Amino acid sequence: MLVARTDVIGSLLRPPALLEAQKQAQAGELDPAGFKRVEDAAVDEALRLQEDAGLDVVTDGEMRRLSFQSQMPAAVEGFGEWDLDAFLWGEWHSDEVGDMSVERPQLAVTGRLHRKRFLSAEEFTYARGRTDRMLKVTLPSPSLFANFWNPDRPPDAYATLEDYLGDVAEILRDEVDELVRLGAEYIQLDAPHYPLLLDPGYRDFYESRGWPADRWLELGLEDTLVIGDHAHVTFGMHLCRGNQASRWLVSGGYDWIASRLFPRVKADRILLEYDDERSGSFEPLAEVPEDKVVVLGLVTTKSGRRETVDELAARVREAAAFMPLERLAISPQCGFATSVLGNALTLEDERAKLETLARTAEVVWSA
């Protein structure tokens, strides 16, 4: 199993040059080769940032993605028209930057799914040659794409939601197999839809769509299919409460899903959001099986508030009352830019937060 006391969830703030290049490429003012050079430079910058901060695990910052989950419809035929709003639906909240409501997109599954290309193999192939740290690849959990299914207008290609998600899982399992063939050693499934069940309002919503909570959790068996049997690869599962433009979807501790979900998770590392009072207590950690590591997301990515080493070290020791210190690690609570929108903090804030994580790990685990 991977021994890494510091981790990173996935996305980093996109640099201004990349955001401008994306606009130019969309407008036809920048050719594909020129755009690719800008993307490559952004990945190089992201890797240097994480290495210089002293992190054990790095990612490519998801610089090539519109959203953390956009690689699926971008690489697979069978989804209809979509844009960033397809990944933002819901009531997003924030005391600092204000609430935001995005109407649920129309049915996005239009036909049988067929992969046009691999989702993240190019991302990994480029980044692996540019770092000597443990490189993590992030993939969406297959059941996350239930949100693209409208039970009132199911597509002719699939008889049931489970049939559709089965194809999603097969595509992602093939992706994992390809990444492992290319040398990937750490793969993370992002599953922010499970913590939605912490909110009774979301449980009622899904039940109204024919997906009671127990069925919603059963759909998570698709995650096991994706992970497969790769003895020398570390798998992580990230469970947060939503993260877009410094906003969140739900509040509440992990208590409701702890006994229902944690024992089912096949992943080796469970990455949890624990950056503020919305996260609840550390008590649910007692439900985590003994063969798993929990990565505590103690550093917020939603604001520029600068955490301190003393503050984070105290939180780690508090969590250690519920599971052994050797089975804990630390990270940000989510990505810094779950989509190209990014969160309300600066590149310097981001750098400082990553450096604080590394210094905290040195204090806590080298003592």
PDB file of C-alpha atoms in Angstrom, residues 97-367:
ATOM      1  CA  VAL A  97     -19.421  34.384  -2.182  1.00  0.00           C
ATOM      2  CA  GLY A  98     -23.202  33.905  -2.255  1.00  0.00           C
ATOM      3  CA  ASP A  99     -25.479  31.083  -3.364  1.00  0.00           C
ATOM      4  CA  MET A 100     -25.867  29.875  -6.945  1.00  0.00           C
ATOM      5  CA  SER A 101     -28.609  27.869  -8.620  1.00  0.00           C
ATOM      6  CA  VAL A 102     -28.009  25.912 -11.811  1.00  0.00           C
ATOM      7  CA  GLU A 103     -30.976  24.154 -13.401  1.00  0.00           C
ATOM      8  CA  ARG A 104     -30.537  20.443 -13.890  1.00  0.00           C
ATOM      9  CA  PRO A 105     -29.509  19.798 -17.497  1.00  0.00           C
ATOM     10  CA  GLN A 106     -31.755  17.973 -19.914  1.00  0.00           C
ATOM     11  CA  LEU A 107     -31.250  14.303 -20.657  1.00  0.00           C
ATOM     12  CA  ALA A 108     -27.647  13.831 -21.769  1.00  0.00           C
ATOM     13  CA  VAL A 109     -27.625  10.105 -22.639  1.00  0.00           C
ATOM     14  CA  THR A 110     -28.806   9.852 -26.225  1.00  0.00           C
ATOM     15  CA  GLY A 111     -27.514   6.474 -27.364  1.00  0.00           C
ATOM     16  CA  ARG A 112     -25.323   3.479 -26.661  1.00  0.00           C
ATOM     17  CA  LEU A 113     -21.967   4.550 -25.250  1.00  0.00           C
ATOM     18  CA  HIS A 114     -18.835   3.940 -27.328  1.00  0.00           C
ATOM     19  CA  ARG A 115     -15.357   5.087 -26.391  1.00  0.00           C
ATOM     20  CA  LYS A 116     -13.689   7.292 -29.031  1.00  0.00           C
ATOM     21  CA  ARG A 117     -10.407   7.478 -27.117  1.00  0.00           C
ATOM     22  CA  PHE A 118      -9.080   6.874 -23.648  1.00  0.00           C
ATOM     23  CA  LEU A 119     -10.061   9.502 -21.109  1.00  0.00           C
ATOM     24  CA  SER A 120      -6.814  10.173 -19.270  1.00  0.00           C
ATOM     25  CA  ALA A 121      -4.071   8.070 -20.835  1.00  0.00           C
ATOM     26  CA  GLU A 122      -2.613  11.095 -22.624  1.00  0.00           C
ATOM     27  CA  GLU A 123      -2.670  13.124 -19.401  1.00  0.00           C
ATOM     28  CA  PHE A 124      -0.763  10.406 -17.573  1.00  0.00           C
ATOM     29  CA  THR A 125       1.714   9.692 -20.365  1.00  0.00           C
ATOM     30  CA  TYR A 126       2.734  13.341 -20.571  1.00  0.00           C
ATOM     31  CA  ALA A 127       2.990  13.945 -16.818  1.00  0.00           C
ATOM     32  CA  ARG A 128       4.790  10.720 -15.870  1.00  0.00           C
ATOM     33  CA  GLY A 129       7.907  11.817 -17.753  1.00  0.00           C
ATOM     34  CA  ARG A 130       8.051  15.131 -15.927  1.00  0.00           C
ATOM     35  CA  THR A 131       8.029  14.159 -12.259  1.00  0.00           C
ATOM     36  CA  ASP A 132       9.728  11.666  -9.971  1.00  0.00           C
ATOM     37  CA  ARG A 133       6.949  11.897  -7.359  1.00  0.00           C
ATOM     38  CA  MET A 134       4.010   9.534  -7.051  1.00  0.00           C
ATOM     39  CA  LEU A 135       1.695  10.666  -9.865  1.00  0.00           C
ATOM     40  CA  LYS A 136      -2.020  10.252  -9.242  1.00  0.00           C
ATOM     41  CA  VAL A 137      -4.641  10.045 -11.982  1.00  0.00           C
ATOM     42  CA  THR A 138      -8.210  11.049 -11.128  1.00  0.00           C
ATOM     43  CA  LEU A 139     -11.277   9.442 -12.699  1.00  0.00           C
ATOM     44  CA  PRO A 140     -14.994   9.954 -12.015  1.00  0.00           C
ATOM     45  CA  SER A 141     -16.904   7.261 -10.187  1.00  0.00           C
ATOM     46  CA  PRO A 142     -19.241   5.533 -12.679  1.00  0.00           C
ATOM     47  CA  SER A 143     -22.399   6.026 -10.617  1.00  0.00           C
ATOM     48  CA  LEU A 144     -21.774   9.773 -10.668  1.00  0.00           C
ATOM     49  CA  PHE A 145     -23.149   9.644 -14.210  1.00  0.00           C
ATOM     50  CA  ALA A 146     -26.575   8.630 -12.976  1.00  0.00           C
ATOM     51  CA  ASN A 147     -27.101  12.389 -12.952  1.00  0.00           C
ATOM     52  CA  PHE A 148     -27.124  12.270 -16.762  1.00  0.00           C
ATOM     53  CA  TRP A 149     -30.094   9.898 -16.741  1.00  0.00           C
ATOM     54  CA  ASN A 150     -33.666  11.142 -16.786  1.00  0.00           C
ATOM     55  CA  PRO A 151     -36.084   8.401 -15.655  1.00  0.00           C
ATOM     56  CA  ASP A 152     -38.960  10.245 -17.333  1.00  0.00           C
ATOM     57  CA  ARG A 153     -37.222  10.060 -20.723  1.00  0.00           C
ATOM     58  CA  PRO A 154     -34.827   7.112 -20.762  1.00  0.00           C
ATOM     59  CA  PRO A 155     -32.893   6.608 -24.011  1.00  0.00           C
ATOM     60  CA  ASP A 156     -33.921   3.796 -26.356  1.00  0.00           C
ATOM     61  CA  ALA A 157     -30.411   2.325 -26.143  1.00  0.00           C
ATOM     62  CA  TYR A 158     -30.760   1.285 -22.493  1.00  0.00           C
ATOM     63  CA  ALA A 159     -33.616  -0.483 -20.751  1.00  0.00           C
ATOM     64  CA  THR A 160     -32.572   0.530 -17.256  1.00  0.00           C
ATOM     65  CA  LEU A 161     -30.293   2.872 -15.360  1.00  0.00           C
ATOM     66  CA  GLU A 162     -28.223  -0.125 -14.286  1.00  0.00           C
ATOM     67  CA  ASP A 163     -27.660  -1.153 -17.945  1.00  0.00           C
ATOM     68  CA  TYR A 164     -26.405   2.327 -18.757  1.00  0.00           C
ATOM     69  CA  LEU A 165     -24.147   2.554 -15.690  1.00  0.00           C
ATOM     70  CA  GLY A 166     -22.798  -0.883 -16.525  1.00  0.00           C
ATOM     71  CA  ASP A 167     -21.455   0.515 -19.794  1.00  0.00           C
ATOM     72  CA  VAL A 168     -20.028   3.543 -17.987  1.00  0.00           C
ATOM     73  CA  ALA A 169     -18.254   1.200 -15.577  1.00  0.00           C
ATOM     74  CA  GLU A 170     -16.892  -0.965 -18.402  1.00  0.00           C
ATOM     75  CA  ILE A 171     -15.431   2.109 -20.117  1.00  0.00           C
ATOM     76  CA  LEU A 172     -13.802   3.219 -16.882  1.00  0.00           C
ATOM     77  CA  ARG A 173     -12.512  -0.282 -16.140  1.00  0.00           C
ATOM     78  CA  ASP A 174     -10.840  -0.337 -19.558  1.00  0.00           C
ATOM     79  CA  GLU A 175      -9.391   3.079 -18.714  1.00  0.00           C
ATOM     80  CA  VAL A 176      -7.911   1.746 -15.475  1.00  0.00           C
ATOM     81  CA  ASP A 177      -6.441  -1.256 -17.294  1.00  0.00           C
ATOM     82  CA  GLU A 178      -4.798   1.047 -19.842  1.00  0.00           C
ATOM     83  CA  LEU A 179      -3.431   3.379 -17.171  1.00  0.00           C
ATOM     84  CA  VAL A 180      -1.963   0.422 -15.276  1.00  0.00           C
ATOM     85  CA  ARG A 181      -0.410  -0.874 -18.505  1.00  0.00           C
ATOM     86  CA  LEU A 182       1.211   2.535 -18.949  1.00  0.00           C
ATOM     87  CA  GLY A 183       2.646   2.403 -15.439  1.00  0.00           C
ATOM     88  CA  ALA A 184       0.109   4.211 -13.254  1.00  0.00           C
ATOM     89  CA  GLU A 185       0.491   3.349  -9.573  1.00  0.00           C
ATOM     90  CA  TYR A 186      -2.152   5.564  -7.943  1.00  0.00           C
ATOM     91  CA  ILE A 187      -5.676   6.056  -9.331  1.00  0.00           C
ATOM     92  CA  GLN A 188      -8.480   7.937  -7.599  1.00  0.00           C
ATOM     93  CA  LEU A 189     -12.230   7.709  -8.145  1.00  0.00           C
ATOM     94  CA  ASP A 190     -14.073  10.964  -7.427  1.00  0.00           C
ATOM     95  CA  ALA A 191     -17.469  10.273  -5.864  1.00  0.00           C
ATOM     96  CA  PRO A 192     -19.051  13.463  -4.477  1.00  0.00           C
ATOM     97  CA  HIS A 193     -22.524  12.040  -5.117  1.00  0.00           C
ATOM     98  CA  TYR A 194     -22.412   9.683  -2.121  1.00  0.00           C
ATOM     99  CA  PRO A 195     -22.145  12.486   0.474  1.00  0.00           C
ATOM    100  CA  LEU A 196     -25.271  14.032  -1.053  1.00  0.00           C
ATOM    101  CA  LEU A 197     -27.088  11.318   0.896  1.00  0.00           C
ATOM    102  CA  LEU A 198     -26.071  13.078   4.101  1.00  0.00           C
ATOM    103  CA  ASP A 199     -28.808  15.611   3.331  1.00  0.00           C
ATOM    104  CA  PRO A 200     -32.384  14.315   3.807  1.00  0.00           C
ATOM    105  CA  GLY A 201     -33.483  16.664   1.021  1.00  0.00           C
ATOM    106  CA  TYR A 202     -31.243  14.910  -1.486  1.00  0.00           C
ATOM    107  CA  ARG A 203     -32.327  11.502  -0.227  1.00  0.00           C
ATOM    108  CA  ASP A 204     -35.943  12.542  -0.869  1.00  0.00           C
ATOM    109  CA  PHE A 205     -35.001  13.897  -4.308  1.00  0.00           C
ATOM    110  CA  TYR A 206     -33.371  10.663  -5.398  1.00  0.00           C
ATOM    111  CA  GLU A 207     -36.201   8.599  -3.978  1.00  0.00           C
ATOM    112  CA  SER A 208     -38.626  10.655  -6.080  1.00  0.00           C
ATOM    113  CA  ARG A 209     -36.623   9.585  -9.127  1.00  0.00           C
ATOM    114  CA  GLY A 210     -36.912   5.933  -8.161  1.00  0.00           C
ATOM    115  CA  TRP A 211     -33.509   5.784  -6.504  1.00  0.00           C
ATOM    116  CA  PRO A 212     -33.962   5.294  -2.739  1.00  0.00           C
ATOM    117  CA  ALA A 213     -30.777   5.645  -0.736  1.00  0.00           C
ATOM    118  CA  ASP A 214     -30.114   1.912  -0.508  1.00  0.00           C
ATOM    119  CA  ARG A 215     -30.338   1.582  -4.272  1.00  0.00           C
ATOM    120  CA  TRP A 216     -28.083   4.608  -4.716  1.00  0.00           C
ATOM    121  CA  LEU A 217     -25.450   2.914  -2.549  1.00  0.00           C
ATOM    122  CA  GLU A 218     -25.879  -0.368  -4.400  1.00  0.00           C
ATOM    123  CA  LEU A 219     -24.979   1.436  -7.609  1.00  0.00           C
ATOM    124  CA  GLY A 220     -21.600   1.942  -5.972  1.00  0.00           C
ATOM    125  CA  LEU A 221     -20.804  -1.702  -6.699  1.00  0.00           C
ATOM    126  CA  GLU A 222     -19.816  -0.379 -10.125  1.00  0.00           C
ATOM    127  CA  ASP A 223     -16.811   1.241  -8.413  1.00  0.00           C
ATOM    128  CA  THR A 224     -15.549  -2.223  -7.465  1.00  0.00           C
ATOM    129  CA  LEU A 225     -15.782  -3.289 -11.098  1.00  0.00           C
ATOM    130  CA  VAL A 226     -13.717  -0.275 -12.172  1.00  0.00           C
ATOM    131  CA  ILE A 227     -10.991  -0.894  -9.590  1.00  0.00           C
ATOM    132  CA  GLY A 228     -10.633  -4.507 -10.688  1.00  0.00           C
ATOM    133  CA  ASP A 229      -7.686  -6.589  -9.489  1.00  0.00           C
ATOM    134  CA  HIS A 230      -4.407  -4.684  -9.648  1.00  0.00           C
ATOM    135  CA  ALA A 231      -2.380  -5.785  -6.660  1.00  0.00           C
ATOM    136  CA  HIS A 232       0.432  -3.250  -7.045  1.00  0.00           C
ATOM    137  CA  VAL A 233      -1.739  -0.188  -7.699  1.00  0.00           C
ATOM    138  CA  THR A 234      -3.126   2.070  -4.968  1.00  0.00           C
ATOM    139  CA  PHE A 235      -6.728   3.177  -5.411  1.00  0.00           C
ATOM    140  CA  GLY A 236      -8.347   6.114  -3.673  1.00  0.00           C
ATOM    141  CA  MET A 237     -11.946   7.257  -3.352  1.00  0.00           C
ATOM    142  CA  HIS A 238     -12.693  10.926  -2.744  1.00  0.00           C
ATOM    143  CA  LEU A 239     -15.906  11.798  -0.891  1.00  0.00           C
ATOM    144  CA  CYS A 240     -16.630  15.520  -0.582  1.00  0.00           C
ATOM    145  CA  ARG A 241     -19.741  17.667  -0.296  1.00  0.00           C
ATOM    146  CA  GLY A 242     -19.468  19.572  -3.561  1.00  0.00           C
ATOM    147  CA  ASN A 243     -16.939  22.142  -4.709  1.00  0.00           C
ATOM    148  CA  GLN A 244     -17.584  24.690  -7.441  1.00  0.00           C
ATOM    149  CA  ALA A 245     -16.523  28.337  -7.495  1.00  0.00           C
ATOM    150  CA  SER A 246     -15.980  28.196  -3.700  1.00  0.00           C
ATOM    151  CA  ARG A 247     -19.498  26.849  -3.123  1.00  0.00           C
ATOM    152  CA  TRP A 248     -20.763  23.566  -1.684  1.00  0.00           C
ATOM    153  CA  LEU A 249     -23.827  21.349  -2.054  1.00  0.00           C
ATOM    154  CA  VAL A 250     -24.505  19.758   1.338  1.00  0.00           C
ATOM    155  CA  SER A 251     -23.543  19.975   5.007  1.00  0.00           C
ATOM    156  CA  GLY A 252     -23.302  17.324   7.665  1.00  0.00           C
ATOM    157  CA  GLY A 253     -20.949  14.791   9.181  1.00  0.00           C
ATOM    158  CA  TYR A 254     -20.216  11.461   7.531  1.00  0.00           C
ATOM    159  CA  ASP A 255     -22.231   9.608  10.183  1.00  0.00           C
ATOM    160  CA  TRP A 256     -25.142   8.579   7.911  1.00  0.00           C
ATOM    161  CA  ILE A 257     -22.946   6.927   5.286  1.00  0.00           C
ATOM    162  CA  ALA A 258     -20.094   5.700   7.506  1.00  0.00           C
ATOM    163  CA  SER A 259     -21.464   2.268   8.354  1.00  0.00           C
ATOM    164  CA  ARG A 260     -23.319   1.964   5.039  1.00  0.00           C
ATOM    165  CA  LEU A 261     -20.473   2.906   2.672  1.00  0.00           C
ATOM    166  CA  PHE A 262     -17.029   2.795   4.277  1.00  0.00           C
ATOM    167  CA  PRO A 263     -16.979  -1.018   4.676  1.00  0.00           C
ATOM    168  CA  ARG A 264     -17.992  -1.425   1.010  1.00  0.00           C
ATOM    169  CA  VAL A 265     -15.263   0.764  -0.427  1.00  0.00           C
ATOM    170  CA  LYS A 266     -12.662  -1.372  -2.158  1.00  0.00           C
ATOM    171  CA  ALA A 267     -10.208   1.521  -2.481  1.00  0.00           C
ATOM    172  CA  ASP A 268      -7.090   1.580  -0.311  1.00  0.00           C
ATOM    173  CA  ARG A 269      -7.332   5.276   0.591  1.00  0.00           C
ATOM    174  CA  ILE A 270     -10.526   7.160   1.462  1.00  0.00           C
ATOM    175  CA  LEU A 271     -10.161  10.918   1.020  1.00  0.00           C
ATOM    176  CA  LEU A 272     -12.603  12.872   3.182  1.00  0.00           C
ATOM    177  CA  GLU A 273     -13.537  16.540   3.533  1.00  0.00           C
ATOM    178  CA  TYR A 274     -12.771  17.908   7.007  1.00  0.00           C
ATOM    179  CA  ASP A 275     -11.960  21.586   6.588  1.00  0.00           C
ATOM    180  CA  ASP A 276     -14.728  23.291   8.587  1.00  0.00           C
ATOM    181  CA  GLU A 277     -17.693  22.824  10.924  1.00  0.00           C
ATOM    182  CA  ARG A 278     -19.861  21.506   8.064  1.00  0.00           C
ATOM    183  CA  SER A 279     -17.768  18.347   8.120  1.00  0.00           C
ATOM    184  CA  GLY A 280     -18.946  17.109  11.494  1.00  0.00           C
ATOM    185  CA  SER A 281     -16.807  15.124  13.923  1.00  0.00           C
ATOM    186  CA  PHE A 282     -14.103  12.518  13.372  1.00  0.00           C
ATOM    187  CA  GLU A 283     -16.202   9.805  15.042  1.00  0.00           C
ATOM    188  CA  PRO A 284     -17.252   8.184  11.717  1.00  0.00           C
ATOM    189  CA  LEU A 285     -13.581   7.254  11.158  1.00  0.00           C
ATOM    190  CA  ALA A 286     -14.150   4.384  13.579  1.00  0.00           C
ATOM    191  CA  GLU A 287     -16.204   2.711  10.815  1.00  0.00           C
ATOM    192  CA  VAL A 288     -13.275   2.591   8.373  1.00  0.00           C
ATOM    193  CA  PRO A 289     -11.907  -0.962   7.938  1.00  0.00           C
ATOM    194  CA  GLU A 290      -8.425  -1.616   9.291  1.00  0.00           C
ATOM    195  CA  ASP A 291      -6.877  -2.200   5.880  1.00  0.00           C
ATOM    196  CA  LYS A 292      -7.555   1.355   4.680  1.00  0.00           C
ATOM    197  CA  VAL A 293      -5.900   4.739   5.045  1.00  0.00           C
ATOM    198  CA  VAL A 294      -7.967   7.887   5.534  1.00  0.00           C
ATOM    199  CA  VAL A 295      -6.704  11.114   3.986  1.00  0.00           C
ATOM    200  CA  LEU A 296      -8.042  14.014   6.039  1.00  0.00           C
ATOM    201  CA  GLY A 297      -8.966  17.001   3.863  1.00  0.00           C
ATOM    202  CA  LEU A 298      -8.064  19.580   6.492  1.00  0.00           C
ATOM    203  CA  VAL A 299      -7.056  22.488   4.250  1.00  0.00           C
ATOM    204  CA  THR A 300      -9.871  24.413   2.606  1.00  0.00           C
ATOM    205  CA  THR A 301      -9.724  25.153  -1.107  1.00  0.00           C
ATOM    206  CA  LYS A 302     -12.778  27.416  -0.917  1.00  0.00           C
ATOM    207  CA  SER A 303     -11.069  30.507   0.474  1.00  0.00           C
ATOM    208  CA  GLY A 304      -7.653  32.052   0.930  1.00  0.00           C
ATOM    209  CA  ARG A 305      -7.692  31.522   4.695  1.00  0.00           C
ATOM    210  CA  ARG A 306      -4.183  30.455   5.663  1.00  0.00           C
ATOM    211  CA  GLU A 307      -4.150  27.458   7.957  1.00  0.00           C
ATOM    212  CA  THR A 308      -1.231  27.000  10.360  1.00  0.00           C
ATOM    213  CA  VAL A 309       0.903  23.956  11.099  1.00  0.00           C
ATOM    214  CA  ASP A 310      -0.179  23.988  14.742  1.00  0.00           C
ATOM    215  CA  GLU A 311      -3.849  24.096  13.748  1.00  0.00           C
ATOM    216  CA  LEU A 312      -3.560  21.183  11.330  1.00  0.00           C
ATOM    217  CA  ALA A 313      -1.385  19.092  13.621  1.00  0.00           C
ATOM    218  CA  ALA A 314      -3.949  19.456  16.394  1.00  0.00           C
ATOM    219  CA  ARG A 315      -6.699  18.290  14.033  1.00  0.00           C
ATOM    220  CA  VAL A 316      -4.704  15.223  13.014  1.00  0.00           C
ATOM    221  CA  ARG A 317      -4.167  14.280  16.646  1.00  0.00           C
ATOM    222  CA  GLU A 318      -7.882  14.732  17.282  1.00  0.00           C
ATOM    223  CA  ALA A 319      -8.662  12.315  14.449  1.00  0.00           C
ATOM    224  CA  ALA A 320      -6.097   9.848  15.798  1.00  0.00           C
ATOM    225  CA  ALA A 321      -8.436   9.209  18.725  1.00  0.00           C
ATOM    226  CA  PHE A 322     -10.634   7.248  16.287  1.00  0.00           C
ATOM    227  CA  MET A 323      -8.056   5.479  14.102  1.00  0.00           C
ATOM    228  CA  PRO A 324      -4.303   4.957  14.365  1.00  0.00           C
ATOM    229  CA  LEU A 325      -2.000   7.769  13.281  1.00  0.00           C
ATOM    230  CA  GLU A 326      -0.151   5.436  10.908  1.00  0.00           C
ATOM    231  CA  ARG A 327      -3.386   5.027   8.914  1.00  0.00           C
ATOM    232  CA  LEU A 328      -3.892   8.765   8.460  1.00  0.00           C
ATOM    233  CA  ALA A 329      -2.658  11.278   5.901  1.00  0.00           C
ATOM    234  CA  ILE A 330      -3.571  14.895   5.055  1.00  0.00           C
ATOM    235  CA  SER A 331      -4.613  16.844   1.975  1.00  0.00           C
ATOM    236  CA  PRO A 332      -6.755  19.757   0.809  1.00  0.00           C
ATOM    237  CA  GLN A 333     -10.486  19.053   1.226  1.00  0.00           C
ATOM    238  CA  CYS A 334     -11.087  19.108  -2.524  1.00  0.00           C
ATOM    239  CA  GLY A 335      -9.568  20.420  -5.712  1.00  0.00           C
ATOM    240  CA  PHE A 336      -8.685  24.090  -6.030  1.00  0.00           C
ATOM    241  CA  ALA A 337     -10.514  24.261  -9.357  1.00  0.00           C
ATOM    242  CA  THR A 338     -13.048  21.459  -9.746  1.00  0.00           C
ATOM    243  CA  SER A 339     -13.831  23.102 -13.077  1.00  0.00           C
ATOM    244  CA  VAL A 340     -12.287  25.921 -15.095  1.00  0.00           C
ATOM    245  CA  LEU A 341     -14.250  28.340 -12.897  1.00  0.00           C
ATOM    246  CA  GLY A 342     -11.751  27.889 -10.082  1.00  0.00           C
ATOM    247  CA  ASN A 343     -12.237  28.872  -6.461  1.00  0.00           C
ATOM    248  CA  ALA A 344     -11.999  32.272  -4.768  1.00  0.00           C
ATOM    249  CA  LEU A 345      -8.337  32.278  -3.833  1.00  0.00           C
ATOM    250  CA  THR A 346      -5.033  33.183  -5.474  1.00  0.00           C
ATOM    251  CA  LEU A 347      -2.169  31.135  -6.820  1.00  0.00           C
ATOM    252  CA  GLU A 348      -0.124  32.334  -3.845  1.00  0.00           C
ATOM    253  CA  ASP A 349      -2.846  31.140  -1.459  1.00  0.00           C
ATOM    254  CA  GLU A 350      -2.754  27.756  -3.182  1.00  0.00           C
ATOM    255  CA  ARG A 351       1.032  27.542  -2.895  1.00  0.00           C
ATOM    256  CA  ALA A 352       0.978  28.510   0.793  1.00  0.00           C
ATOM    257  CA  LYS A 353      -1.662  25.901   1.611  1.00  0.00           C
ATOM    258  CA  LEU A 354       0.287  23.093  -0.061  1.00  0.00           C
ATOM    259  CA  GLU A 355       3.483  24.112   1.717  1.00  0.00           C
ATOM    260  CA  THR A 356       1.640  24.130   5.056  1.00  0.00           C
ATOM    261  CA  LEU A 357       0.439  20.584   4.407  1.00  0.00           C
ATOM    262  CA  ALA A 358       3.995  19.378   3.827  1.00  0.00           C
ATOM    263  CA  ARG A 359       5.332  21.106   6.942  1.00  0.00           C
ATOM    264  CA  THR A 360       2.483  19.678   9.023  1.00  0.00           C
ATOM    265  CA  ALA A 361       3.217  16.135   7.870  1.00  0.00           C
ATOM    266  CA  GLU A 362       6.855  16.564   8.847  1.00  0.00           C
ATOM    267  CA  VAL A 363       5.860  17.726  12.330  1.00  0.00           C
ATOM    268  CA  VAL A 364       3.227  15.037  12.926  1.00  0.00           C
ATOM    269  CA  TRP A 365       4.807  11.920  11.442  1.00  0.00           C
ATOM    270  CA  SER A 366       8.524  12.532  11.951  1.00  0.00           C
ATOM    271  CA  ALA A 367       8.161  13.207  15.684  1.00  0.00           C
TER     272      ALA A 367
END
